[in-house]
CSV table of C-alpha atoms in Angstrom, one decimal:
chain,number,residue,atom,x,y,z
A,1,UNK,CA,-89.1,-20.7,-23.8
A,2,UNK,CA,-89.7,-19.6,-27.2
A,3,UNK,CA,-92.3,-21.0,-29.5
A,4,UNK,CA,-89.4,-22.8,-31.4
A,5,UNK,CA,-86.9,-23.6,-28.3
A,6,UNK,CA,-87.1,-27.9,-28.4
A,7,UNK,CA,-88.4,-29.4,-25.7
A,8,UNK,CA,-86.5,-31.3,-23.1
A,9,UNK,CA,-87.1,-34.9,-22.9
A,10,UNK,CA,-87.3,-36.5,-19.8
A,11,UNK,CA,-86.6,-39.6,-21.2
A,12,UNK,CA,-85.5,-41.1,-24.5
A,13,UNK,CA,-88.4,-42.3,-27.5
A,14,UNK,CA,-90.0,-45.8,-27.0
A,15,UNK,CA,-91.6,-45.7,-30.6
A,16,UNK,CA,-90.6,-45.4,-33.9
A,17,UNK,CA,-92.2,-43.4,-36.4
A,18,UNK,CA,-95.3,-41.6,-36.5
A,19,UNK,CA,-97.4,-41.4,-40.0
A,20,UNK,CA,-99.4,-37.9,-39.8
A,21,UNK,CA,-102.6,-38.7,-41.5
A,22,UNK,CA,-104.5,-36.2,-42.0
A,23,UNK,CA,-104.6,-34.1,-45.5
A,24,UNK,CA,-103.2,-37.0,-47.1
A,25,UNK,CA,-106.2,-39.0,-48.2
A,26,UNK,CA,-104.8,-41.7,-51.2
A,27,UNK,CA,-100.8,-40.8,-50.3
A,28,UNK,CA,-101.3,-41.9,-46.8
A,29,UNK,CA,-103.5,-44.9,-47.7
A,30,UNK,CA,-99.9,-45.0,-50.5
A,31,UNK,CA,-97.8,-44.7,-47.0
A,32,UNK,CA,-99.9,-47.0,-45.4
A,33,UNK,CA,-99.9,-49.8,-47.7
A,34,UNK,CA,-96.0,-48.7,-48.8
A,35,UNK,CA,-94.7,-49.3,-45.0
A,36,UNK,CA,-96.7,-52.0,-44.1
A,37,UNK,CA,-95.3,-53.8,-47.5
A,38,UNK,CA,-91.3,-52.9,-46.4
A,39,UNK,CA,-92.3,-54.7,-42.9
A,40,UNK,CA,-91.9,-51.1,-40.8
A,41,UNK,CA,-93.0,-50.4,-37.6
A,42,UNK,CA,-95.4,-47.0,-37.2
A,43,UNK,CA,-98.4,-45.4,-35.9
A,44,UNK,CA,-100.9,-43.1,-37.1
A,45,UNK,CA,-101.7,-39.5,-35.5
A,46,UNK,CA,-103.8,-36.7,-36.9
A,47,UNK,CA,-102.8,-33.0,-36.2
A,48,UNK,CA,-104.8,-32.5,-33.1
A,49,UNK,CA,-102.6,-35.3,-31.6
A,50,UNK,CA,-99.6,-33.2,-32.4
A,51,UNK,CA,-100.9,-30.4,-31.1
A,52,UNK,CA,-101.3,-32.2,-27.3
A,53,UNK,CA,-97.4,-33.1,-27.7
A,54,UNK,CA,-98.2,-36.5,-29.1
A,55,UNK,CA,-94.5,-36.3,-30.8
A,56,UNK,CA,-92.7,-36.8,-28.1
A,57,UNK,CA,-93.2,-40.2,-27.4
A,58,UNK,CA,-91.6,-40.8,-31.2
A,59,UNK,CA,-88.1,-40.8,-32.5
A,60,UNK,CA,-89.6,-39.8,-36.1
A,61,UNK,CA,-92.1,-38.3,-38.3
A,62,UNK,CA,-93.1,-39.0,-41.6
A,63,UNK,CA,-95.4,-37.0,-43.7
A,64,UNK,CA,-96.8,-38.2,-46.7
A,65,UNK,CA,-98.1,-36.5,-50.1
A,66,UNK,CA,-101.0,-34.4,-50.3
A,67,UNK,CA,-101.6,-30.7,-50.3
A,68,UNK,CA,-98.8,-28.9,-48.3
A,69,UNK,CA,-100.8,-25.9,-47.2
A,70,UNK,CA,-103.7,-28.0,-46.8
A,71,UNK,CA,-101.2,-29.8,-44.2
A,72,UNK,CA,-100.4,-26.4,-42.8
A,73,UNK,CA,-103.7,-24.9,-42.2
A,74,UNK,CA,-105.1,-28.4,-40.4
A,75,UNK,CA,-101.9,-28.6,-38.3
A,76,UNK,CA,-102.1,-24.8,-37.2
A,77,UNK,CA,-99.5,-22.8,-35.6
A,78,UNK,CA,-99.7,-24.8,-32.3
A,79,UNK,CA,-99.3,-28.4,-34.5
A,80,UNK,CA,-96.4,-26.6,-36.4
A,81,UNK,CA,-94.6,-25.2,-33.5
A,82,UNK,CA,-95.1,-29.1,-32.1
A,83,UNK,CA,-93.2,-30.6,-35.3
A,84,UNK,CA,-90.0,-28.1,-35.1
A,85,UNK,CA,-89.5,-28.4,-31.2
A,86,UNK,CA,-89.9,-31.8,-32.1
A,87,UNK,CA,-87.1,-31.7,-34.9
A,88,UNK,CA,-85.2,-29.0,-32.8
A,89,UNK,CA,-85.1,-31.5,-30.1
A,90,UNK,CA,-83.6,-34.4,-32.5
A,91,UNK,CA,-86.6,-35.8,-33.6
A,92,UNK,CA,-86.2,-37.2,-37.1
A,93,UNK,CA,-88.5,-35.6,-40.0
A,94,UNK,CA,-89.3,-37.4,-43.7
A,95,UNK,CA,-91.1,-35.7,-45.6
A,96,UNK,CA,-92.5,-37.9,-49.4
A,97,UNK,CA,-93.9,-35.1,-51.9
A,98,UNK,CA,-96.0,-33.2,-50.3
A,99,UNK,CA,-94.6,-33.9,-47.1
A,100,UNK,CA,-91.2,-32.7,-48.3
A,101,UNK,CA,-92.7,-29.8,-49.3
A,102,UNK,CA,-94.8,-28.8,-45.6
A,103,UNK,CA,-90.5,-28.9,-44.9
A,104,UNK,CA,-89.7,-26.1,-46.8
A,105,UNK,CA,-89.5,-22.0,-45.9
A,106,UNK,CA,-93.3,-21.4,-47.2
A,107,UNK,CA,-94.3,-23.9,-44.7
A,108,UNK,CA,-92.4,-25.3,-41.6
A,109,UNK,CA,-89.0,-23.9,-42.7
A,110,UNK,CA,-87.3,-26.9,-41.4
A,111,UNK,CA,-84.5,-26.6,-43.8
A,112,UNK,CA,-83.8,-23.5,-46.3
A,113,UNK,CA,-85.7,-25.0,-49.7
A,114,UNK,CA,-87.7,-23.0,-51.8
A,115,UNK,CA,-90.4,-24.1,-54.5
A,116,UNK,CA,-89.8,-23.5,-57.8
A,117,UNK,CA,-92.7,-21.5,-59.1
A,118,UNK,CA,-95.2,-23.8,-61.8
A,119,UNK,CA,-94.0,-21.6,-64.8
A,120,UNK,CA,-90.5,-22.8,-64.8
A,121,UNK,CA,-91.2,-26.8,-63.9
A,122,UNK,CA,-92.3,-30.0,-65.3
A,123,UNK,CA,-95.5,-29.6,-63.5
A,124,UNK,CA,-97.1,-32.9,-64.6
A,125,UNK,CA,-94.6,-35.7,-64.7
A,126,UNK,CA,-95.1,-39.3,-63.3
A,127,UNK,CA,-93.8,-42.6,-63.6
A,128,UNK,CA,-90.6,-44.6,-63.1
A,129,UNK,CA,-87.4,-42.4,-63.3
A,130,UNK,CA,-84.1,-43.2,-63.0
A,131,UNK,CA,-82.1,-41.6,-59.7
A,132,UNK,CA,-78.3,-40.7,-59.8
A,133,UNK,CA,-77.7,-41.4,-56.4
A,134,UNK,CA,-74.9,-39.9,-54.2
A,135,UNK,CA,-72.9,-42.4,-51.4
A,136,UNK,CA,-75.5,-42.7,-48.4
A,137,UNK,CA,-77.0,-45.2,-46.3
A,138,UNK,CA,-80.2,-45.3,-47.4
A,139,UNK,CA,-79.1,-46.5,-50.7
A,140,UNK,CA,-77.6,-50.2,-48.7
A,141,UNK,CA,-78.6,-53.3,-51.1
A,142,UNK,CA,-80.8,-51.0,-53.4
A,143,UNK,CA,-80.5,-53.0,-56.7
A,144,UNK,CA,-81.7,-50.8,-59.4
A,145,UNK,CA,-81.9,-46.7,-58.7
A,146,UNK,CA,-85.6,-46.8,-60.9
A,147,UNK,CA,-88.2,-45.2,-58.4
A,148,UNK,CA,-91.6,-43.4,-58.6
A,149,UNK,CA,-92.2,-39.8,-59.5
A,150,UNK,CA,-96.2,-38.9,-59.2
A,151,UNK,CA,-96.3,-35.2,-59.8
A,152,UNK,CA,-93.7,-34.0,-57.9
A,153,UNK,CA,-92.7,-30.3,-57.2
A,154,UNK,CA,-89.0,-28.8,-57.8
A,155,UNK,CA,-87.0,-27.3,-55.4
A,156,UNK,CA,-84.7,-25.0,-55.6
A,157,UNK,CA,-81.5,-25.3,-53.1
A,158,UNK,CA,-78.4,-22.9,-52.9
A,159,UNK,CA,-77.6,-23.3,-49.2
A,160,UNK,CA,-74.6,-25.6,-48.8
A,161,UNK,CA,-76.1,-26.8,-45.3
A,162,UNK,CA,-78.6,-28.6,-47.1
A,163,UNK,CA,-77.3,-32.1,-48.7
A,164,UNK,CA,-78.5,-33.4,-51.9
A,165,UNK,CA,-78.1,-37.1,-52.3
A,166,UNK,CA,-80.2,-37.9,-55.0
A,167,UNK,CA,-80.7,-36.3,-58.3
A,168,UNK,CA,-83.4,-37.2,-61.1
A,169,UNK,CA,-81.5,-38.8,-64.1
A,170,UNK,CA,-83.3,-40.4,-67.3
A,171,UNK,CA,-87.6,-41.4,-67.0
A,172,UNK,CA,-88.5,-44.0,-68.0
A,173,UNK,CA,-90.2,-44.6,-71.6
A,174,UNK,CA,-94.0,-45.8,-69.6
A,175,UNK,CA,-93.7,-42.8,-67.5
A,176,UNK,CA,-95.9,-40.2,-68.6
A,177,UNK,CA,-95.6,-36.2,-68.7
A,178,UNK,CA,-98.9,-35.0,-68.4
A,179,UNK,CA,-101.1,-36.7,-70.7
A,180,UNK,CA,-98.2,-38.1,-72.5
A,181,UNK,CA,-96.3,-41.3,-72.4
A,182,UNK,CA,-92.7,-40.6,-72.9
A,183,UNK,CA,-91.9,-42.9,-75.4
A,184,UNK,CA,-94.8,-41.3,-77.3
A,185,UNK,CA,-92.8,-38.0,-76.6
A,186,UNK,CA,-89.8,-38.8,-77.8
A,187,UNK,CA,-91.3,-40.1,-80.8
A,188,UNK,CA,-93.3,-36.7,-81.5
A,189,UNK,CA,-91.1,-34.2,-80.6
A,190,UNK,CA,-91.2,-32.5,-76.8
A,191,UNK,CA,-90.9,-28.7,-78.4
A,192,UNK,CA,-93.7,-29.4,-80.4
A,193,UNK,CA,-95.9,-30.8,-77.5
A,194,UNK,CA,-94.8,-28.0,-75.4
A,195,UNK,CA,-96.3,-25.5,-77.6
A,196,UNK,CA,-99.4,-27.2,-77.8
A,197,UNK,CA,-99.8,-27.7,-74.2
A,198,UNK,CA,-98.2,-24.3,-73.4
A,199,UNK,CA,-96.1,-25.6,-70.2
A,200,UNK,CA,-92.9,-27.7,-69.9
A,201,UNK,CA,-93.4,-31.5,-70.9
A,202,UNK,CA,-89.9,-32.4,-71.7
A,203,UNK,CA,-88.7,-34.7,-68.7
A,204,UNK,CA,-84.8,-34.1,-69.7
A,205,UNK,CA,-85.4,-30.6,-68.1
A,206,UNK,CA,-85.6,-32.8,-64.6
A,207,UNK,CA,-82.2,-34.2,-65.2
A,208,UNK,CA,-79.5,-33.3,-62.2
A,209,UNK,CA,-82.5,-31.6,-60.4
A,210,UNK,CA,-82.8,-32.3,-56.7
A,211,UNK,CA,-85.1,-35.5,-55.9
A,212,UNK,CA,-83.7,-36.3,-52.6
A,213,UNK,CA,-82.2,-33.8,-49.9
A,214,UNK,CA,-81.2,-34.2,-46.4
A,215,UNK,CA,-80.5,-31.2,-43.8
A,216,UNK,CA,-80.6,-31.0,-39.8
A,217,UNK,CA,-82.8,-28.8,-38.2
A,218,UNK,CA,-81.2,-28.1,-34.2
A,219,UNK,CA,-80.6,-31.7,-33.4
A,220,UNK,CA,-83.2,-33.7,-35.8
A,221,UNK,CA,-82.7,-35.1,-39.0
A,222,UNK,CA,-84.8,-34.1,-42.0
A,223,UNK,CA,-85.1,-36.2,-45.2
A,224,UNK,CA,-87.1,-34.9,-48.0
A,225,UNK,CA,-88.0,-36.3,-51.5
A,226,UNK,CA,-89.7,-35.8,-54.2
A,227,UNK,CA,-89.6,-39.6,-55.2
A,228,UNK,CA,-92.7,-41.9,-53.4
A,229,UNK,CA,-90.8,-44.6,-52.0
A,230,UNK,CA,-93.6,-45.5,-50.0
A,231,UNK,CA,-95.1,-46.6,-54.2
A,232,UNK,CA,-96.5,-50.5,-52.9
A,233,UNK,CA,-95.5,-53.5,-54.8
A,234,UNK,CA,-91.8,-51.8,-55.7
A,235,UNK,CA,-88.6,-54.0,-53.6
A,236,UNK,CA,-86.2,-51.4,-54.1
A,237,UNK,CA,-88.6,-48.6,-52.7
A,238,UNK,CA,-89.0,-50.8,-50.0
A,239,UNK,CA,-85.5,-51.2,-49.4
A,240,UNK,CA,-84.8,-47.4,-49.2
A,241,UNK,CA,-88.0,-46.9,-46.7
A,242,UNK,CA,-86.5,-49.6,-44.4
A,243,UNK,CA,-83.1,-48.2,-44.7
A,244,UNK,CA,-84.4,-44.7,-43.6
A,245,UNK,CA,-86.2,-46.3,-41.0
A,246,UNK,CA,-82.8,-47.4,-39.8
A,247,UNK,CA,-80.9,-44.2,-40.6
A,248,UNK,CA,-83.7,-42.1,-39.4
A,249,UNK,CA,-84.4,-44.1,-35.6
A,250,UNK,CA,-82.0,-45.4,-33.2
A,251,UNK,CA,-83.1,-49.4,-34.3
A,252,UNK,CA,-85.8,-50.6,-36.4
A,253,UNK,CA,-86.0,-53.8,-35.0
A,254,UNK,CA,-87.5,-55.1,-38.5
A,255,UNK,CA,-87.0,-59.0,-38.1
A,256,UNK,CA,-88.6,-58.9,-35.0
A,257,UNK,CA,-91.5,-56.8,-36.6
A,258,UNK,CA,-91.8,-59.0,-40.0
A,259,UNK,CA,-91.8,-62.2,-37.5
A,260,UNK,CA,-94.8,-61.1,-35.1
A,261,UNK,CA,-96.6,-59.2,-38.4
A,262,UNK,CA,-97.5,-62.5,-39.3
A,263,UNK,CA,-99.5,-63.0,-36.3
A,264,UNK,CA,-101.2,-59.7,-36.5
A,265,UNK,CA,-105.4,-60.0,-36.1
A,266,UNK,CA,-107.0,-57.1,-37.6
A,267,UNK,CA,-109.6,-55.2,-35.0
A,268,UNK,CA,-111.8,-52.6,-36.6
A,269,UNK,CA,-115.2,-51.4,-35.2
A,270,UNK,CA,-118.3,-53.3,-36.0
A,271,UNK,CA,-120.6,-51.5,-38.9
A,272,UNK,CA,-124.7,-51.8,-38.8
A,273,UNK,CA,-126.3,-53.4,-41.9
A,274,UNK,CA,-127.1,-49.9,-42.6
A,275,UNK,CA,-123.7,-48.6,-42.6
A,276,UNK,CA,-122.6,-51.6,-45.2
A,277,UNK,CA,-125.4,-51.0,-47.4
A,278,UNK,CA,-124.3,-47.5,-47.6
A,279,UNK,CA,-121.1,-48.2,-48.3
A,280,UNK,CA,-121.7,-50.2,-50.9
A,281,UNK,CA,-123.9,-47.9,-52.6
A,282,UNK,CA,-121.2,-45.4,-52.3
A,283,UNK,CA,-119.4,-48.0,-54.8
A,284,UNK,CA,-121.6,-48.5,-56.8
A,285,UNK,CA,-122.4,-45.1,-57.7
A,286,UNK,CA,-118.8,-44.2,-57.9
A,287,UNK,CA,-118.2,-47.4,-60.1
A,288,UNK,CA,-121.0,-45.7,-62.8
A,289,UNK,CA,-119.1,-42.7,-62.5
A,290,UNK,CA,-115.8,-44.1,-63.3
A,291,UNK,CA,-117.5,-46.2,-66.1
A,292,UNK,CA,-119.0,-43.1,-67.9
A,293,UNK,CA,-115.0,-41.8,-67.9
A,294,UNK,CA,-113.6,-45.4,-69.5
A,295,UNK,CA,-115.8,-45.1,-72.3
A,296,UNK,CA,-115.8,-41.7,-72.9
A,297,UNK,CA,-111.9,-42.1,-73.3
A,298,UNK,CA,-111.1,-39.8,-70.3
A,299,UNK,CA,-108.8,-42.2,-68.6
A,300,UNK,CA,-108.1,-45.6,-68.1
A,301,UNK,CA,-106.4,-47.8,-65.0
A,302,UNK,CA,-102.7,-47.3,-64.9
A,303,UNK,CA,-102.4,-49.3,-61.6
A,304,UNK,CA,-104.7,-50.2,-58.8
A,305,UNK,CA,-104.6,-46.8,-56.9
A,306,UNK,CA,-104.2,-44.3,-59.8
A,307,UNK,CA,-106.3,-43.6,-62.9
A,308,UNK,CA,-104.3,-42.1,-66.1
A,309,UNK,CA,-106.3,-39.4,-67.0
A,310,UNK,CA,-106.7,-36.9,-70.2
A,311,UNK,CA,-105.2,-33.5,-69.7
A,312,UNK,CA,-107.6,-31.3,-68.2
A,313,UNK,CA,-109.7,-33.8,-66.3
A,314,UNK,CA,-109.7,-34.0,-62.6
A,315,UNK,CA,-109.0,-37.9,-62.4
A,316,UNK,CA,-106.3,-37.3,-59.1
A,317,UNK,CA,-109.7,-36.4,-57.5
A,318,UNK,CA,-111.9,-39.7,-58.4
A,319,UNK,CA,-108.7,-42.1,-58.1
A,320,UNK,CA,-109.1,-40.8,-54.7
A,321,UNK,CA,-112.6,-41.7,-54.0
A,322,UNK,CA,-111.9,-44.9,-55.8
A,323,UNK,CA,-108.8,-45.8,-52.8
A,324,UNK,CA,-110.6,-44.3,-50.1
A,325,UNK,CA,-113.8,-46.4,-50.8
A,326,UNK,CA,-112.0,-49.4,-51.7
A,327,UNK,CA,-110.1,-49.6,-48.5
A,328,UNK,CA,-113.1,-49.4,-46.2
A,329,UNK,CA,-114.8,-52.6,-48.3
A,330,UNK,CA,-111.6,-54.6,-47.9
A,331,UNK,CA,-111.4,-54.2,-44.3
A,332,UNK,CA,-115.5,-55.1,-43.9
A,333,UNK,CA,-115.0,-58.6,-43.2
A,334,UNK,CA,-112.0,-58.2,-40.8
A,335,UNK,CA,-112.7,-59.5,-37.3
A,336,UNK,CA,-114.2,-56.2,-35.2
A,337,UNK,CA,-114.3,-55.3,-31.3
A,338,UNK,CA,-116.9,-57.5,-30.0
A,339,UNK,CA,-118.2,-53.8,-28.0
A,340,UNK,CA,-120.1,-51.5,-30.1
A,341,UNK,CA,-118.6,-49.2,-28.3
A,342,UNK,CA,-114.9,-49.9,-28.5
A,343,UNK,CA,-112.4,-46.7,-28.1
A,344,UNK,CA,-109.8,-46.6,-30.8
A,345,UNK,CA,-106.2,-45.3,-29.8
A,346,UNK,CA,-106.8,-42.3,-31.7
A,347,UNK,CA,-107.7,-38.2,-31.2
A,348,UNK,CA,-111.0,-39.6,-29.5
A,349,UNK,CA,-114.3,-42.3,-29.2
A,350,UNK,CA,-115.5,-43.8,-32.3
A,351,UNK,CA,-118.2,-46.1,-32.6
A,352,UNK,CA,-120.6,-47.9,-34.2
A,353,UNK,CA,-123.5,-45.1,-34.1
A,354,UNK,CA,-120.7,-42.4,-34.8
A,355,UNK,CA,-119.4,-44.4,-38.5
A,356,UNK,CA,-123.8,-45.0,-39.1
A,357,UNK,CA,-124.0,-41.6,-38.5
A,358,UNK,CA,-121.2,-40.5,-40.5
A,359,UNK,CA,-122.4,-43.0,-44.0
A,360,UNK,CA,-125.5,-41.4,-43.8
A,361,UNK,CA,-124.3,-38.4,-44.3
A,362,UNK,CA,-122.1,-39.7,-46.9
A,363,UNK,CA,-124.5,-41.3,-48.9
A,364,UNK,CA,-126.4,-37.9,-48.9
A,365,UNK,CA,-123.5,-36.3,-50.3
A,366,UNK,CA,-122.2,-38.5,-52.8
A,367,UNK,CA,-125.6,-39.0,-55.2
A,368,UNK,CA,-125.9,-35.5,-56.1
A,369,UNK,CA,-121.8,-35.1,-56.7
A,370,UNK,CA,-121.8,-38.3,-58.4
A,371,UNK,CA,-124.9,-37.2,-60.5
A,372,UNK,CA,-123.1,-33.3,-61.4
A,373,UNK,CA,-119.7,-35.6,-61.8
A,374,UNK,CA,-121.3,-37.1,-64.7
A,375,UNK,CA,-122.5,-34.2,-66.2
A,376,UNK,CA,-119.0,-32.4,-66.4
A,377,UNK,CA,-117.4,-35.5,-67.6
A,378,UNK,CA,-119.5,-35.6,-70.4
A,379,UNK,CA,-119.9,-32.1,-71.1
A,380,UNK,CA,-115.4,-32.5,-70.9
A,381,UNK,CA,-115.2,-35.1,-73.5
A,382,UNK,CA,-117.1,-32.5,-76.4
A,383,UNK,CA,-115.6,-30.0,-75.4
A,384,UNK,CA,-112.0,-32.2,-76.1
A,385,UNK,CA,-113.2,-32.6,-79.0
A,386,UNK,CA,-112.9,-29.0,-79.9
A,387,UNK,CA,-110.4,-27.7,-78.1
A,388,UNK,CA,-108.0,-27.9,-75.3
A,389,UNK,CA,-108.7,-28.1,-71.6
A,390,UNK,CA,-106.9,-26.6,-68.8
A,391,UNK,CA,-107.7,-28.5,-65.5
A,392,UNK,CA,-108.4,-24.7,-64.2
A,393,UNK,CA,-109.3,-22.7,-67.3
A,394,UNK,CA,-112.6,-23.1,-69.5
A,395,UNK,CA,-114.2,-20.8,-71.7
A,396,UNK,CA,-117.3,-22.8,-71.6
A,397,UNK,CA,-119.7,-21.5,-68.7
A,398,UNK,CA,-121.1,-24.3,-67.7
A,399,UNK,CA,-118.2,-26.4,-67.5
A,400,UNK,CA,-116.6,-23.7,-65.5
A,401,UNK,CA,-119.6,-23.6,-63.1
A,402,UNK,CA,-119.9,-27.2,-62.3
A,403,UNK,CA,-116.0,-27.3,-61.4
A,404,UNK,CA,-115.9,-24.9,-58.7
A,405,UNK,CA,-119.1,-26.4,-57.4
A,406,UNK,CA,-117.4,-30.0,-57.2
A,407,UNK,CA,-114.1,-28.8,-56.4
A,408,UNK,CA,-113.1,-25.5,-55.7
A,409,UNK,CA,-111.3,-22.8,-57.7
A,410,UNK,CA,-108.2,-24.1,-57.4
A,411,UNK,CA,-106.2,-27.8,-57.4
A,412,UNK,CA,-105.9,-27.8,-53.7
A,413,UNK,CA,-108.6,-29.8,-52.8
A,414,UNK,CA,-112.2,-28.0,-52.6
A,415,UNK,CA,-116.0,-27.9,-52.8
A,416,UNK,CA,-118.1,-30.6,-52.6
A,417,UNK,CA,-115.7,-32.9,-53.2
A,418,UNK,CA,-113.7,-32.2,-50.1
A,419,UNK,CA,-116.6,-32.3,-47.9
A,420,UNK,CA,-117.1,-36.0,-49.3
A,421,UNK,CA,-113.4,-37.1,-48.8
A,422,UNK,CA,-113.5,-35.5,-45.4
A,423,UNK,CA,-116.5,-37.6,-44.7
A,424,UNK,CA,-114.6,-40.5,-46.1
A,425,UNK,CA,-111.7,-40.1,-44.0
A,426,UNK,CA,-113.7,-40.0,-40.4
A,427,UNK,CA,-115.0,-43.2,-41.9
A,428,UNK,CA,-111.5,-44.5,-42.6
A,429,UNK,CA,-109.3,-43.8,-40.0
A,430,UNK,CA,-110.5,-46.1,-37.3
A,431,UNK,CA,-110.4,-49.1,-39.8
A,432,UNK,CA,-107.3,-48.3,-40.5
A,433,UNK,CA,-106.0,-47.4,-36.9
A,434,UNK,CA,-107.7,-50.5,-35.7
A,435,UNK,CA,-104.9,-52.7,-37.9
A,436,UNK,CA,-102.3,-51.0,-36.6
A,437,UNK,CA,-103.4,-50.9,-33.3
A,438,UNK,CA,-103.9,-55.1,-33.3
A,439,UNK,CA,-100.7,-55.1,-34.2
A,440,UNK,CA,-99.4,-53.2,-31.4
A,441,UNK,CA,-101.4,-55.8,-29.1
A,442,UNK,CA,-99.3,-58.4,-30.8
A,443,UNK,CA,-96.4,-57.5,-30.3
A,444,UNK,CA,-95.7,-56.1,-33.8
A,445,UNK,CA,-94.3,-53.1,-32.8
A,446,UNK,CA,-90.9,-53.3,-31.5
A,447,UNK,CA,-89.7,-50.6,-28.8
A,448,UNK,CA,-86.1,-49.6,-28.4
């Protein structure tokens, strides 16, 4: 058998759809909150799970946003090989954003997509946008064909194999395209913007552009878009992610699941005083920090998980701390395993001495970030004042310096701000899992 020859199953899927988590960080807390919003049945895995041939116990994946190589390098060649004998095999495979983008030939080459390269897209656009939808199921009772865009790639297709069944049409006029609202856009003049900015702003270039694609890979499915369904709070994005969850498994089963949801009791592992004060510290400190930004004039709160940030500012990044740490206090007061040692269905133990352990070493990372945070917001704002700023490129030294320390030399997260939301994420799994696994106890789930 060949790396890529699809396994045999001995017998057919039980569950529905696995969420990969890891490398996803806000997205999947955005897939999370997205799916359990649209009433859908799923679990959560991480890549090493893939890697032991978790898969085949599922009749789908779903990948959400984040990093694509970042995805590749943590699932390795064994995790990858896993996902396309899994596809191959006729698993399903949706892939939001980033995850539609782990799909394509620089990464799992599930169907033949390329990337257009950053010089000839609208590299910043997000916001509502307006779909021109081709005749599919996973359009059934969708009301309005507005969705969410939140910096999406662009992908160029020319093989007829692959099936384009939605295409961006008009954004809306409170979407934004980089820094810029689009009704402010409009007003000024896109060419002129452009020059200033020195990339594409204009979001009529997106127009007729693939935003949702679907191909087969040996016997799977595979949905990609470029458009976050998953987006909370939005009924008609809920209505396509239950619709795919139709299309994409053999029956979703979602009265039965919105019925028993209702019953769910949230398990998550007991914290130590210590570990809450910790936690809260960790707010507070990133509170300050996202204070000094609001009255500097570096962004403001366009909705409860994303900042809206000046151009040149990493405010992705701290809208990220902001969900990760929010999530955790939320979940605090949930009812925990009474054992402080209780084994969460996930990669392996976790308990209450492994989370202390793990907020220590938070909170000995997050004061001196938070602290050199503050400095390069501040030393950001005057340098505004004088001149552009690329979120890559500064001629001043210092500002420069304190970037690649926080986060790396490039966008892909980096630095010492990956080691904190890697941190984070150990921290926030298991609350997470714990949810999902109550509601597995209860019933929740539904099994073919």
């Amino acid at each position: 058998m060949t790396d890529h020859e699809p396994l045999q199953q001995k017998k057919p899927p039980t569950k529905h759809c696995a969420i990969l988590w890891d490398e996803s960080f806000l997205w999947g807390l955005m897939a999370w909150q997205g799916c359990i919003d649209a009433g859908l049945p799923f679990d959560l895995i991480r890549c090493e799970d893939i890697s032991r041939g978790a898969l085949h116990g599922y009749q789908m994946l779903f990948v959400p946003g984040g990093w694509a190589s970042n995805k590749l390098s943590a699932l390795g060649e064994k995790g990858a090989n896993e996902i396309r004998r899994f596809v191959a095999a006729g698993g399903s495979y949706l892939g939001i954003c980033g995850g539609a983008g782990l799909a394509t030939e620089d990464g799992l080459g599930l169907l033949p997509i390329q990337r257009m390269s950053p010089a000839e897209r609208v590299p910043s656009f997000s916001g509502p946008i307006c779909l021109a939808c081709l005749e599919h199921p996973i359009w059934k009772n969708v009301k309005k064909s507005v969705f969410y865009a939140w910096w999406p790639s662009q992908f160029c297709i020319q093989d007829p194999s692959v099936n384009v069944i939605a295409t961006y049409g008009e954004a809306g006029a409170d979407a934004f395209s980089s820094d810029i609202q689009v009704a402010d856009g409009m007003s000024i003049g896109w060419p002129e913007l452009e020059r200033r900015y020195g990339i594409f702003l204009d979001p009529s270039r997106l127009r007729g552009e693939p935003a949702v694609m679907e191909g087969r890979f040996g016997r799977g499915k595979v949905i990609l878009s470029l458009i976050h369904f998953d987006t909370p709070g939005e009924t008609d994005s809920a209505r396509v992610l239950q619709n795919i969850w139709r299309y994409l498994s053999s029956e979703a089963c979602l009265d039965q699941w919105a019925k028993a949801s209702r019953k769910m009791r949230p398990l998550v592992p007991a914290l130590t005083p210590n570990s809450i004060e910790g936690i809260k510290e960790v707010e507070k400190a990133l509170a300050e920090l996202i204070a000094v930004g609001t009255r500097n004039f570096l962004w403001s709160w366009r909705n409860p998980l994303l900042l809206q940030w000046r151009r040149g500012i990493r405010g992705l990044e701290y809208s990220t701390l902001a969900a990760m740490i929010d999530h955790i206090l939320r979940h605090l007061d949930l009812p925990h395993e009474p054992s402080s040692n209780c084994q969460l269905p996930h990669t392996g133990p976790l308990n209450t001495e492994d989370i202390e352990r793990l907020v220590t070493n938070l909170r000995a990372e997050f004061t001196p970030f938070v602290q050199k945070a503050i400095t390069l917001l501040i030393r950001e704002r005057f340098y505004l004042m004088q001149s552009p700023l690329s979120p890559l490129v500064c001629s001043d030294e210092s500002i420069s310096r304190l970037r690649n320390e926080l986060f790396g030399p490039a966008m892909s997260h980096g630095g010492h701000f990956k080691r904190i939301i890697d941190l984070l994420d150990q921290i926030l799994f298991p609350f997470t899992k714990g949810i999902l696994s109550a509601a597995n106890r209860s019933g929740r789930f539904c099994s073919k």
